Amino acid sequence: MAYAIGLCVDEGYLVPALTTITSLADTLPPRERKDVAIRVLTLDMTRSHAETMADFVRQVGFGSFDLRWCTPSQAALMVDDSYISVTTYLRFHFTPHFVGREYLIYVDADTQALGDIAAPLDDLEPGRLGVVQDEFIPTVGVSEALPGLVEARPEFRGRTYYNAGMLWAPTRMLAEVRKGIEQAMKWGSSHIFHNDQDALNLWLLTTSAAQQVNGAFNQFELSRFLEFGDWVSRVVHRPASTTASAKLVHFVGPHKPWQASCPATEDVIRYRAHLTRTMRQVHRLGDLSIEVPEGRR
């Protein structure tokens, strides 16, 4: 099954994106890795860093790489911007021609792959977008997500709310996704708080395009949050340490594993091992201008 892995990367997330690519490479045997394409959309990456990224992707064994500079839609609305940039909206700008494969798997750059993230493609129905239910906001109307929506549209209360950090899509439906989200951002702009994720959910609530994927393919790393309080135990109904069965761990929230201030949980330690290998490879390529970020995106 021909697929590409897509990432949206700005200068602040270059090293995390490369680390995610390292982890993705580790999940695939070399022969399979050569058949997988990496596709990157960026708003501000320098050309020298883009060249380094291309070299890096080839070095770790992926068979195809392409990068494109683009800008988000003018309708893109940033409300929750404490550690997120408008680059996050680029996930809706992949095109079939650019992807060049039958399927696109979109991956957030603050993730670590632990298993085969392409497995959900085996069950993906035509015209459906694979998405995972959000662990912090499982349903519409229970948090600050989509403010005011259930008051205006009570029929949406209790519907599934999805995380935008992993998406599985047939490339032939990418134009439909982009158009639908453009329309959702126009009629539902007053209900957006979590930026592109709320925009995605606005669209999915009005279509039958969502196909739920097992949570193991986008599982939140929770132990970091417990270092600052126990609220996560009241929200997520699974033990915080249970990422052993995860196919992909997602480091949501402001405490990122590449930051020295992030609590050194088991998953963070494992991530930092990938980070060390990644930086070693970057330096072998001769680009000493790339550094591990510490501040906000």
PDB file of C-alpha atoms in Angstrom:
ATOM      1  CA  MET A   1       0.000   0.000   0.000  1.00  0.00           C
ATOM      2  CA  ALA A   2       1.635   3.210  -1.184  1.00  0.00           C
ATOM      3  CA  TYR A   3       1.580   5.976   1.397  1.00  0.00           C
ATOM      4  CA  ALA A   4       3.392   9.129   2.424  1.00  0.00           C
ATOM      5  CA  ILE A   5       3.960  10.481   5.905  1.00  0.00           C
ATOM      6  CA  GLY A   6       3.240  14.192   6.116  1.00  0.00           C
ATOM      7  CA  LEU A   7       4.533  16.700   8.655  1.00  0.00           C
ATOM      8  CA  CYS A   8       4.097  20.466   9.065  1.00  0.00           C
ATOM      9  CA  VAL A   9       7.321  22.013  10.292  1.00  0.00           C
ATOM     10  CA  ASP A  10       8.439  25.507  11.195  1.00  0.00           C
ATOM     11  CA  GLU A  11      11.935  26.529  12.241  1.00  0.00           C
ATOM     12  CA  GLY A  12      11.046  26.114  15.896  1.00  0.00           C
ATOM     13  CA  TYR A  13      10.001  22.499  15.382  1.00  0.00           C
ATOM     14  CA  LEU A  14      12.737  21.365  13.013  1.00  0.00           C
ATOM     15  CA  VAL A  15      14.601  19.220  15.546  1.00  0.00           C
ATOM     16  CA  PRO A  16      11.397  17.638  16.976  1.00  0.00           C
ATOM     17  CA  ALA A  17      10.274  16.813  13.429  1.00  0.00           C
ATOM     18  CA  LEU A  18      13.602  15.161  12.648  1.00  0.00           C
ATOM     19  CA  THR A  19      13.336  13.200  15.894  1.00  0.00           C
ATOM     20  CA  THR A  20       9.867  12.018  14.936  1.00  0.00           C
ATOM     21  CA  ILE A  21      11.258  10.896  11.576  1.00  0.00           C
ATOM     22  CA  THR A  22      13.999   8.973  13.384  1.00  0.00           C
ATOM     23  CA  SER A  23      11.392   7.132  15.433  1.00  0.00           C
ATOM     24  CA  LEU A  24       9.303   6.421  12.329  1.00  0.00           C
ATOM     25  CA  ALA A  25      12.349   4.947  10.598  1.00  0.00           C
ATOM     26  CA  ASP A  26      12.923   2.625  13.549  1.00  0.00           C
ATOM     27  CA  THR A  27       9.434   1.120  13.154  1.00  0.00           C
ATOM     28  CA  LEU A  28      10.025  -0.021   9.565  1.00  0.00           C
ATOM     29  CA  PRO A  29      12.404  -2.635   8.146  1.00  0.00           C
ATOM     30  CA  PRO A  30      14.855  -1.072   5.670  1.00  0.00           C
ATOM     31  CA  ARG A  31      13.167  -2.551   2.586  1.00  0.00           C
ATOM     32  CA  GLU A  32       9.726  -1.230   3.608  1.00  0.00           C
ATOM     33  CA  ARG A  33      11.203   2.125   4.608  1.00  0.00           C
ATOM     34  CA  LYS A  34      12.438   2.707   1.060  1.00  0.00           C
ATOM     35  CA  ASP A  35       8.852   2.513  -0.202  1.00  0.00           C
ATOM     36  CA  VAL A  36       7.622   5.225   2.180  1.00  0.00           C
ATOM     37  CA  ALA A  37       7.616   8.904   1.206  1.00  0.00           C
ATOM     38  CA  ILE A  38       8.141  11.833   3.567  1.00  0.00           C
ATOM     39  CA  ARG A  39       6.312  15.039   2.665  1.00  0.00           C
ATOM     40  CA  VAL A  40       6.807  18.318   4.545  1.00  0.00           C
ATOM     41  CA  LEU A  41       4.926  21.606   4.428  1.00  0.00           C
ATOM     42  CA  THR A  42       6.573  24.650   5.987  1.00  0.00           C
ATOM     43  CA  LEU A  43       5.919  28.321   6.403  1.00  0.00           C
ATOM     44  CA  ASP A  44       9.369  29.597   7.324  1.00  0.00           C
ATOM     45  CA  MET A  45      12.076  26.946   7.073  1.00  0.00           C
ATOM     46  CA  THR A  46      15.326  28.234   5.606  1.00  0.00           C
ATOM     47  CA  ARG A  47      16.539  26.651   2.375  1.00  0.00           C
ATOM     48  CA  SER A  48      19.710  25.407   4.048  1.00  0.00           C
ATOM     49  CA  HIS A  49      17.696  23.647   6.746  1.00  0.00           C
ATOM     50  CA  ALA A  50      15.379  22.216   4.098  1.00  0.00           C
ATOM     51  CA  GLU A  51      18.417  20.747   2.353  1.00  0.00           C
ATOM     52  CA  THR A  52      19.642  19.282   5.639  1.00  0.00           C
ATOM     53  CA  MET A  53      16.225  17.756   6.239  1.00  0.00           C
ATOM     54  CA  ALA A  54      16.255  16.183   2.780  1.00  0.00           C
ATOM     55  CA  ASP A  55      19.711  14.721   3.420  1.00  0.00           C
ATOM     56  CA  PHE A  56      18.621  13.478   6.847  1.00  0.00           C
ATOM     57  CA  VAL A  57      15.543  11.693   5.457  1.00  0.00           C
ATOM     58  CA  ARG A  58      17.669   9.941   2.857  1.00  0.00           C
ATOM     59  CA  GLN A  59      20.265   8.980   5.464  1.00  0.00           C
ATOM     60  CA  VAL A  60      17.709   7.263   7.695  1.00  0.00           C
ATOM     61  CA  GLY A  61      16.449   5.262   4.728  1.00  0.00           C
ATOM     62  CA  PHE A  62      13.211   6.719   3.406  1.00  0.00           C
ATOM     63  CA  GLY A  63      12.975   6.423  -0.357  1.00  0.00           C
ATOM     64  CA  SER A  64      11.323   9.726  -1.234  1.00  0.00           C
ATOM     65  CA  PHE A  65      11.305  13.253   0.174  1.00  0.00           C
ATOM     66  CA  ASP A  66       9.713  16.510  -0.880  1.00  0.00           C
ATOM     67  CA  LEU A  67       9.163  19.843   0.861  1.00  0.00           C
ATOM     68  CA  ARG A  68       6.992  22.778  -0.098  1.00  0.00           C
ATOM     69  CA  TRP A  69       6.684  26.296   1.287  1.00  0.00           C
ATOM     70  CA  CYS A  70       3.104  27.470   1.673  1.00  0.00           C
ATOM     71  CA  THR A  71       0.901  29.714   3.787  1.00  0.00           C
ATOM     72  CA  PRO A  72      -2.253  28.832   5.718  1.00  0.00           C
ATOM     73  CA  SER A  73      -5.689  29.945   4.637  1.00  0.00           C
ATOM     74  CA  GLN A  74      -6.618  33.535   5.447  1.00  0.00           C
ATOM     75  CA  ALA A  75      -9.490  32.049   7.459  1.00  0.00           C
ATOM     76  CA  ALA A  76      -7.039  30.316   9.830  1.00  0.00           C
ATOM     77  CA  LEU A  77      -7.870  31.517  13.336  1.00  0.00           C
ATOM     78  CA  MET A  78      -5.326  31.314  16.174  1.00  0.00           C
ATOM     79  CA  VAL A  79      -6.986  31.537  19.586  1.00  0.00           C
ATOM     80  CA  ASP A  80      -5.008  29.105  21.745  1.00  0.00           C
ATOM     81  CA  ASP A  81      -1.477  30.217  20.801  1.00  0.00           C
ATOM     82  CA  SER A  82       0.487  29.832  24.027  1.00  0.00           C
ATOM     83  CA  TYR A  83       2.842  27.235  22.499  1.00  0.00           C
ATOM     84  CA  ILE A  84       1.443  26.713  18.988  1.00  0.00           C
ATOM     85  CA  SER A  85       2.041  28.655  15.771  1.00  0.00           C
ATOM     86  CA  VAL A  86      -0.151  29.115  12.705  1.00  0.00           C
ATOM     87  CA  THR A  87       1.958  26.436  10.993  1.00  0.00           C
ATOM     88  CA  THR A  88      -0.428  23.963  12.620  1.00  0.00           C
ATOM     89  CA  TYR A  89      -3.053  24.833   9.974  1.00  0.00           C
ATOM     90  CA  LEU A  90      -0.814  23.608   7.152  1.00  0.00           C
ATOM     91  CA  ARG A  91      -1.975  20.038   7.811  1.00  0.00           C
ATOM     92  CA  PHE A  92      -4.980  20.842   5.624  1.00  0.00           C
ATOM     93  CA  HIS A  93      -2.860  21.968   2.653  1.00  0.00           C
ATOM     94  CA  PHE A  94      -1.456  18.671   1.397  1.00  0.00           C
ATOM     95  CA  THR A  95      -2.487  17.962  -2.197  1.00  0.00           C
ATOM     96  CA  PRO A  96      -2.625  14.685  -4.144  1.00  0.00           C
ATOM     97  CA  HIS A  97       0.027  15.900  -6.587  1.00  0.00           C
ATOM     98  CA  PHE A  98       2.439  16.862  -3.807  1.00  0.00           C
ATOM     99  CA  VAL A  99       1.847  13.679  -1.793  1.00  0.00           C
ATOM    100  CA  GLY A 100       2.223  11.436  -4.836  1.00  0.00           C
ATOM    101  CA  ARG A 101       0.901   8.372  -3.052  1.00  0.00           C
ATOM    102  CA  GLU A 102      -2.478   6.695  -2.611  1.00  0.00           C
ATOM    103  CA  TYR A 103      -2.648   7.590   1.078  1.00  0.00           C
ATOM    104  CA  LEU A 104      -1.377  10.308   3.387  1.00  0.00           C
ATOM    105  CA  ILE A 105      -0.652   9.736   7.064  1.00  0.00           C
ATOM    106  CA  TYR A 106      -0.345  13.100   8.785  1.00  0.00           C
ATOM    107  CA  VAL A 107       1.818  13.056  11.937  1.00  0.00           C
ATOM    108  CA  ASP A 108       2.324  15.857  14.468  1.00  0.00           C
ATOM    109  CA  ALA A 109       5.971  16.686  15.133  1.00  0.00           C
ATOM    110  CA  ASP A 110       5.669  16.266  18.923  1.00  0.00           C
ATOM    111  CA  THR A 111       5.205  12.513  18.645  1.00  0.00           C
ATOM    112  CA  GLN A 112       7.269   9.348  18.904  1.00  0.00           C
ATOM    113  CA  ALA A 113       6.365   6.347  16.786  1.00  0.00           C
ATOM    114  CA  LEU A 114       6.658   2.981  18.530  1.00  0.00           C
ATOM    115  CA  GLY A 115       4.939   0.722  16.010  1.00  0.00           C
ATOM    116  CA  ASP A 116       3.515   0.489  12.520  1.00  0.00           C
ATOM    117  CA  ILE A 117       1.389   3.630  12.140  1.00  0.00           C
ATOM    118  CA  ALA A 118       0.226   2.521   8.670  1.00  0.00           C
ATOM    119  CA  ALA A 119      -1.832  -0.389  10.024  1.00  0.00           C
ATOM    120  CA  PRO A 120      -5.109   1.631  10.144  1.00  0.00           C
ATOM    121  CA  LEU A 121      -4.929   2.041   6.359  1.00  0.00           C
ATOM    122  CA  ASP A 122      -5.899  -1.625   6.002  1.00  0.00           C
ATOM    123  CA  ASP A 123      -9.363  -0.853   7.370  1.00  0.00           C
ATOM    124  CA  LEU A 124      -9.832   2.679   6.048  1.00  0.00           C
ATOM    125  CA  GLU A 125     -13.008   2.947   3.978  1.00  0.00           C
ATOM    126  CA  PRO A 126     -13.139   4.994   0.757  1.00  0.00           C
ATOM    127  CA  GLY A 127     -13.956   8.634   1.399  1.00  0.00           C
ATOM    128  CA  ARG A 128     -13.285   8.391   5.129  1.00  0.00           C
ATOM    129  CA  LEU A 129     -10.727  10.212   7.248  1.00  0.00           C
ATOM    130  CA  GLY A 130      -9.083   8.143   9.965  1.00  0.00           C
ATOM    131  CA  VAL A 131      -9.021   9.978  13.311  1.00  0.00           C
ATOM    132  CA  VAL A 132      -8.478   9.119  16.978  1.00  0.00           C
ATOM    133  CA  GLN A 133     -10.757  10.290  19.774  1.00  0.00           C
ATOM    134  CA  ASP A 134      -9.067  12.935  21.912  1.00  0.00           C
ATOM    135  CA  GLU A 135      -8.119  11.611  25.357  1.00  0.00           C
ATOM    136  CA  PHE A 136      -8.523  14.955  27.124  1.00  0.00           C
ATOM    137  CA  ILE A 137     -11.682  16.048  25.283  1.00  0.00           C
ATOM    138  CA  PRO A 138     -13.516  12.835  24.348  1.00  0.00           C
ATOM    139  CA  THR A 139     -16.858  14.421  23.505  1.00  0.00           C
ATOM    140  CA  VAL A 140     -18.245  17.737  22.350  1.00  0.00           C
ATOM    141  CA  GLY A 141     -19.553  19.985  25.113  1.00  0.00           C
ATOM    142  CA  VAL A 142     -17.358  18.858  28.024  1.00  0.00           C
ATOM    143  CA  SER A 143     -14.512  21.390  27.874  1.00  0.00           C
ATOM    144  CA  GLU A 144     -13.351  24.696  26.412  1.00  0.00           C
ATOM    145  CA  ALA A 145     -13.218  23.124  22.947  1.00  0.00           C
ATOM    146  CA  LEU A 146     -15.792  24.491  20.478  1.00  0.00           C
ATOM    147  CA  PRO A 147     -17.075  27.202  22.857  1.00  0.00           C
ATOM    148  CA  GLY A 148     -20.785  27.961  22.517  1.00  0.00           C
ATOM    149  CA  LEU A 149     -21.411  25.258  19.932  1.00  0.00           C
ATOM    150  CA  VAL A 150     -23.712  23.009  21.963  1.00  0.00           C
ATOM    151  CA  GLU A 151     -25.764  26.024  23.017  1.00  0.00           C
ATOM    152  CA  ALA A 152     -26.247  26.939  19.360  1.00  0.00           C
ATOM    153  CA  ARG A 153     -26.453  23.340  18.113  1.00  0.00           C
ATOM    154  CA  PRO A 154     -27.587  21.105  21.012  1.00  0.00           C
ATOM    155  CA  GLU A 155     -27.725  18.069  18.716  1.00  0.00           C
ATOM    156  CA  PHE A 156     -23.905  18.039  18.736  1.00  0.00           C
ATOM    157  CA  ARG A 157     -23.618  17.553  22.507  1.00  0.00           C
ATOM    158  CA  GLY A 158     -21.960  14.252  23.362  1.00  0.00           C
ATOM    159  CA  ARG A 159     -20.664  13.604  19.838  1.00  0.00           C
ATOM    160  CA  THR A 160     -17.100  12.316  19.535  1.00  0.00           C
ATOM    161  CA  TYR A 161     -14.357  14.945  19.545  1.00  0.00           C
ATOM    162  CA  TYR A 162     -11.167  13.986  17.692  1.00  0.00           C
ATOM    163  CA  ASN A 163      -7.502  14.859  18.094  1.00  0.00           C
ATOM    164  CA  ALA A 164      -5.865  16.309  14.974  1.00  0.00           C
ATOM    165  CA  GLY A 165      -2.376  15.008  15.722  1.00  0.00           C
ATOM    166  CA  MET A 166      -2.743  11.891  13.550  1.00  0.00           C
ATOM    167  CA  LEU A 167      -4.803  11.683  10.367  1.00  0.00           C
ATOM    168  CA  TRP A 168      -5.145   8.878   7.826  1.00  0.00           C
ATOM    169  CA  ALA A 169      -6.555   9.976   4.468  1.00  0.00           C
ATOM    170  CA  PRO A 170      -6.929   8.712   0.911  1.00  0.00           C
ATOM    171  CA  THR A 171      -5.203  11.434  -1.075  1.00  0.00           C
ATOM    172  CA  ARG A 172      -8.193  11.724  -3.415  1.00  0.00           C
ATOM    173  CA  MET A 173     -10.227  13.204  -0.547  1.00  0.00           C
ATOM    174  CA  LEU A 174      -7.685  15.863   0.475  1.00  0.00           C
ATOM    175  CA  ALA A 175      -9.415  18.571  -1.572  1.00  0.00           C
ATOM    176  CA  GLU A 176     -12.724  17.695   0.082  1.00  0.00           C
ATOM    177  CA  VAL A 177     -11.147  17.930   3.524  1.00  0.00           C
ATOM    178  CA  ARG A 178      -9.602  21.316   2.787  1.00  0.00           C
ATOM    179  CA  LYS A 179     -12.803  22.730   1.289  1.00  0.00           C
ATOM    180  CA  GLY A 180     -14.939  21.434   4.144  1.00  0.00           C
ATOM    181  CA  ILE A 181     -12.667  22.903   6.791  1.00  0.00           C
ATOM    182  CA  GLU A 182     -12.486  26.231   4.945  1.00  0.00           C
ATOM    183  CA  GLN A 183     -16.285  26.387   5.088  1.00  0.00           C
ATOM    184  CA  ALA A 184     -16.348  25.304   8.739  1.00  0.00           C
ATOM    185  CA  MET A 185     -13.929  28.080   9.700  1.00  0.00           C
ATOM    186  CA  LYS A 186     -16.246  30.612   8.097  1.00  0.00           C
ATOM    187  CA  TRP A 187     -19.569  29.551   9.626  1.00  0.00           C
ATOM    188  CA  GLY A 188     -18.079  28.373  12.918  1.00  0.00           C
ATOM    189  CA  SER A 189     -15.295  30.866  13.639  1.00  0.00           C
ATOM    190  CA  SER A 190     -16.973  31.969  16.881  1.00  0.00           C
ATOM    191  CA  HIS A 191     -16.764  28.363  18.148  1.00  0.00           C
ATOM    192  CA  ILE A 192     -13.033  27.887  17.601  1.00  0.00           C
ATOM    193  CA  PHE A 193     -10.702  27.757  20.593  1.00  0.00           C
ATOM    194  CA  HIS A 194      -8.292  24.888  19.845  1.00  0.00           C
ATOM    195  CA  ASN A 195      -7.390  26.346  16.457  1.00  0.00           C
ATOM    196  CA  ASP A 196      -7.187  23.839  13.584  1.00  0.00           C
ATOM    197  CA  GLN A 197      -8.363  20.968  15.786  1.00  0.00           C
ATOM    198  CA  ASP A 198     -11.658  22.713  16.501  1.00  0.00           C
ATOM    199  CA  ALA A 199     -11.957  23.574  12.802  1.00  0.00           C
ATOM    200  CA  LEU A 200     -11.484  19.911  11.932  1.00  0.00           C
ATOM    201  CA  ASN A 201     -14.121  18.842  14.424  1.00  0.00           C
ATOM    202  CA  LEU A 202     -16.595  21.443  13.183  1.00  0.00           C
ATOM    203  CA  TRP A 203     -16.344  19.887   9.744  1.00  0.00           C
ATOM    204  CA  LEU A 204     -16.502  16.293  10.981  1.00  0.00           C
ATOM    205  CA  LEU A 205     -19.661  17.046  12.972  1.00  0.00           C
ATOM    206  CA  THR A 206     -21.457  17.994   9.761  1.00  0.00           C
ATOM    207  CA  THR A 207     -20.274  15.044   7.643  1.00  0.00           C
ATOM    208  CA  SER A 208     -19.990  11.274   7.821  1.00  0.00           C
ATOM    209  CA  ALA A 209     -16.303  11.413   6.899  1.00  0.00           C
ATOM    210  CA  ALA A 210     -14.814  10.417  10.257  1.00  0.00           C
ATOM    211  CA  GLN A 211     -13.659   6.839  10.789  1.00  0.00           C
ATOM    212  CA  GLN A 212     -12.455   6.229  14.335  1.00  0.00           C
ATOM    213  CA  VAL A 213      -9.009   4.673  14.720  1.00  0.00           C
ATOM    214  CA  ASN A 214      -7.849   2.755  17.787  1.00  0.00           C
ATOM    215  CA  GLY A 215      -6.415   5.051  20.472  1.00  0.00           C
ATOM    216  CA  ALA A 216      -3.109   3.151  20.511  1.00  0.00           C
ATOM    217  CA  PHE A 217      -2.204   5.057  17.331  1.00  0.00           C
ATOM    218  CA  ASN A 218      -2.350   8.468  19.030  1.00  0.00           C
ATOM    219  CA  GLN A 219      -1.887   7.916  22.746  1.00  0.00           C
ATOM    220  CA  PHE A 220      -1.113  10.850  25.007  1.00  0.00           C
ATOM    221  CA  GLU A 221       1.912  10.780  27.298  1.00  0.00           C
ATOM    222  CA  LEU A 222       0.298  11.506  30.665  1.00  0.00           C
ATOM    223  CA  SER A 223       2.999  11.060  33.292  1.00  0.00           C
ATOM    224  CA  ARG A 224       4.465  14.535  32.675  1.00  0.00           C
ATOM    225  CA  PHE A 225       1.194  16.133  33.769  1.00  0.00           C
ATOM    226  CA  LEU A 226       1.140  14.219  37.055  1.00  0.00           C
ATOM    227  CA  GLU A 227       4.317  16.043  38.064  1.00  0.00           C
ATOM    228  CA  PHE A 228       2.208  19.218  38.267  1.00  0.00           C
ATOM    229  CA  GLY A 229      -1.094  17.906  39.640  1.00  0.00           C
ATOM    230  CA  ASP A 230      -3.557  15.027  39.482  1.00  0.00           C
ATOM    231  CA  TRP A 231      -6.182  16.583  37.199  1.00  0.00           C
ATOM    232  CA  VAL A 232      -5.261  14.211  34.393  1.00  0.00           C
ATOM    233  CA  SER A 233      -6.363  11.232  36.513  1.00  0.00           C
ATOM    234  CA  ARG A 234      -9.843  12.712  36.697  1.00  0.00           C
ATOM    235  CA  VAL A 235     -10.029  13.284  32.956  1.00  0.00           C
ATOM    236  CA  VAL A 236      -8.394  10.218  31.403  1.00  0.00           C
ATOM    237  CA  HIS A 237      -9.665   6.860  32.565  1.00  0.00           C
ATOM    238  CA  ARG A 238      -6.528   4.793  32.158  1.00  0.00           C
ATOM    239  CA  PRO A 239      -3.326   4.525  34.200  1.00  0.00           C
ATOM    240  CA  ALA A 240      -0.884   7.257  33.216  1.00  0.00           C
ATOM    241  CA  SER A 241       1.978   4.827  32.725  1.00  0.00           C
ATOM    242  CA  THR A 242       0.233   2.553  30.223  1.00  0.00           C
ATOM    243  CA  THR A 243       1.911   3.414  26.939  1.00  0.00           C
ATOM    244  CA  ALA A 244       3.436  -0.047  26.508  1.00  0.00           C
ATOM    245  CA  SER A 245       0.820  -0.976  23.896  1.00  0.00           C
ATOM    246  CA  ALA A 246       0.933   2.406  22.128  1.00  0.00           C
ATOM    247  CA  LYS A 247       1.901   2.542  18.470  1.00  0.00           C
ATOM    248  CA  LEU A 248       2.531   6.283  18.763  1.00  0.00           C
ATOM    249  CA  VAL A 249       2.997   8.481  21.833  1.00  0.00           C
ATOM    250  CA  HIS A 250       1.857  12.090  21.550  1.00  0.00           C
ATOM    251  CA  PHE A 251       3.467  14.710  23.809  1.00  0.00           C
ATOM    252  CA  VAL A 252       0.531  17.108  23.870  1.00  0.00           C
ATOM    253  CA  GLY A 253       0.612  20.248  25.983  1.00  0.00           C
ATOM    254  CA  PRO A 254       3.330  22.799  26.761  1.00  0.00           C
ATOM    255  CA  HIS A 255       5.812  20.431  28.437  1.00  0.00           C
ATOM    256  CA  LYS A 256       7.761  19.001  25.508  1.00  0.00           C
ATOM    257  CA  PRO A 257      10.269  16.156  25.894  1.00  0.00           C
ATOM    258  CA  TRP A 258      13.110  18.042  24.184  1.00  0.00           C
ATOM    259  CA  GLN A 259      12.943  20.791  26.827  1.00  0.00           C
ATOM    260  CA  ALA A 260      15.297  20.415  29.770  1.00  0.00           C
ATOM    261  CA  SER A 261      12.487  21.562  32.064  1.00  0.00           C
ATOM    262  CA  CYS A 262      10.223  18.657  31.053  1.00  0.00           C
ATOM    263  CA  PRO A 263       9.852  15.928  33.725  1.00  0.00           C
ATOM    264  CA  ALA A 264      11.974  12.899  32.829  1.00  0.00           C
ATOM    265  CA  THR A 265       9.259  10.259  32.612  1.00  0.00           C
ATOM    266  CA  GLU A 266       9.892   6.871  31.026  1.00  0.00           C
ATOM    267  CA  ASP A 267       8.531   8.042  27.662  1.00  0.00           C
ATOM    268  CA  VAL A 268      10.515  11.283  27.826  1.00  0.00           C
ATOM    269  CA  ILE A 269      13.722   9.346  28.482  1.00  0.00           C
ATOM    270  CA  ARG A 270      12.988   7.108  25.502  1.00  0.00           C
ATOM    271  CA  TYR A 271      12.263  10.176  23.374  1.00  0.00           C
ATOM    272  CA  ARG A 272      15.538  11.802  24.409  1.00  0.00           C
ATOM    273  CA  ALA A 273      17.443   8.731  23.245  1.00  0.00           C
ATOM    274  CA  HIS A 274      15.940   9.303  19.783  1.00  0.00           C
ATOM    275  CA  LEU A 275      16.750  13.006  20.094  1.00  0.00           C
ATOM    276  CA  THR A 276      20.416  12.274  20.866  1.00  0.00           C
ATOM    277  CA  ARG A 277      20.702   9.986  17.844  1.00  0.00           C
ATOM    278  CA  THR A 278      18.988  12.583  15.685  1.00  0.00           C
ATOM    279  CA  MET A 279      21.348  15.394  16.673  1.00  0.00           C
ATOM    280  CA  ARG A 280      24.351  13.136  16.147  1.00  0.00           C
ATOM    281  CA  GLN A 281      23.163  12.430  12.600  1.00  0.00           C
ATOM    282  CA  VAL A 282      22.475  16.129  11.925  1.00  0.00           C
ATOM    283  CA  HIS A 283      26.005  17.017  13.007  1.00  0.00           C
ATOM    284  CA  ARG A 284      27.426  14.272  10.782  1.00  0.00           C
ATOM    285  CA  LEU A 285      25.687  16.011   7.904  1.00  0.00           C
ATOM    286  CA  GLY A 286      27.683  19.115   8.773  1.00  0.00           C
ATOM    287  CA  ASP A 287      24.843  21.453   9.758  1.00  0.00           C
ATOM    288  CA  LEU A 288      25.901  22.960  13.086  1.00  0.00           C
ATOM    289  CA  SER A 289      23.258  25.699  12.917  1.00  0.00           C
ATOM    290  CA  ILE A 290      20.487  23.327  14.045  1.00  0.00           C
ATOM    291  CA  GLU A 291      19.953  23.334  17.791  1.00  0.00           C
ATOM    292  CA  VAL A 292      17.493  21.710  20.170  1.00  0.00           C
ATOM    293  CA  PRO A 293      14.733  24.271  20.926  1.00  0.00           C
ATOM    294  CA  GLU A 294      13.931  25.206  24.503  1.00  0.00           C
ATOM    295  CA  GLY A 295      11.231  27.857  24.263  1.00  0.00           C
ATOM    296  CA  ARG A 296       7.766  28.070  22.691  1.00  0.00           C
ATOM    297  CA  ARG A 297       7.022  27.070  19.142  1.00  0.00           C
TER     298      ARG A 297
END
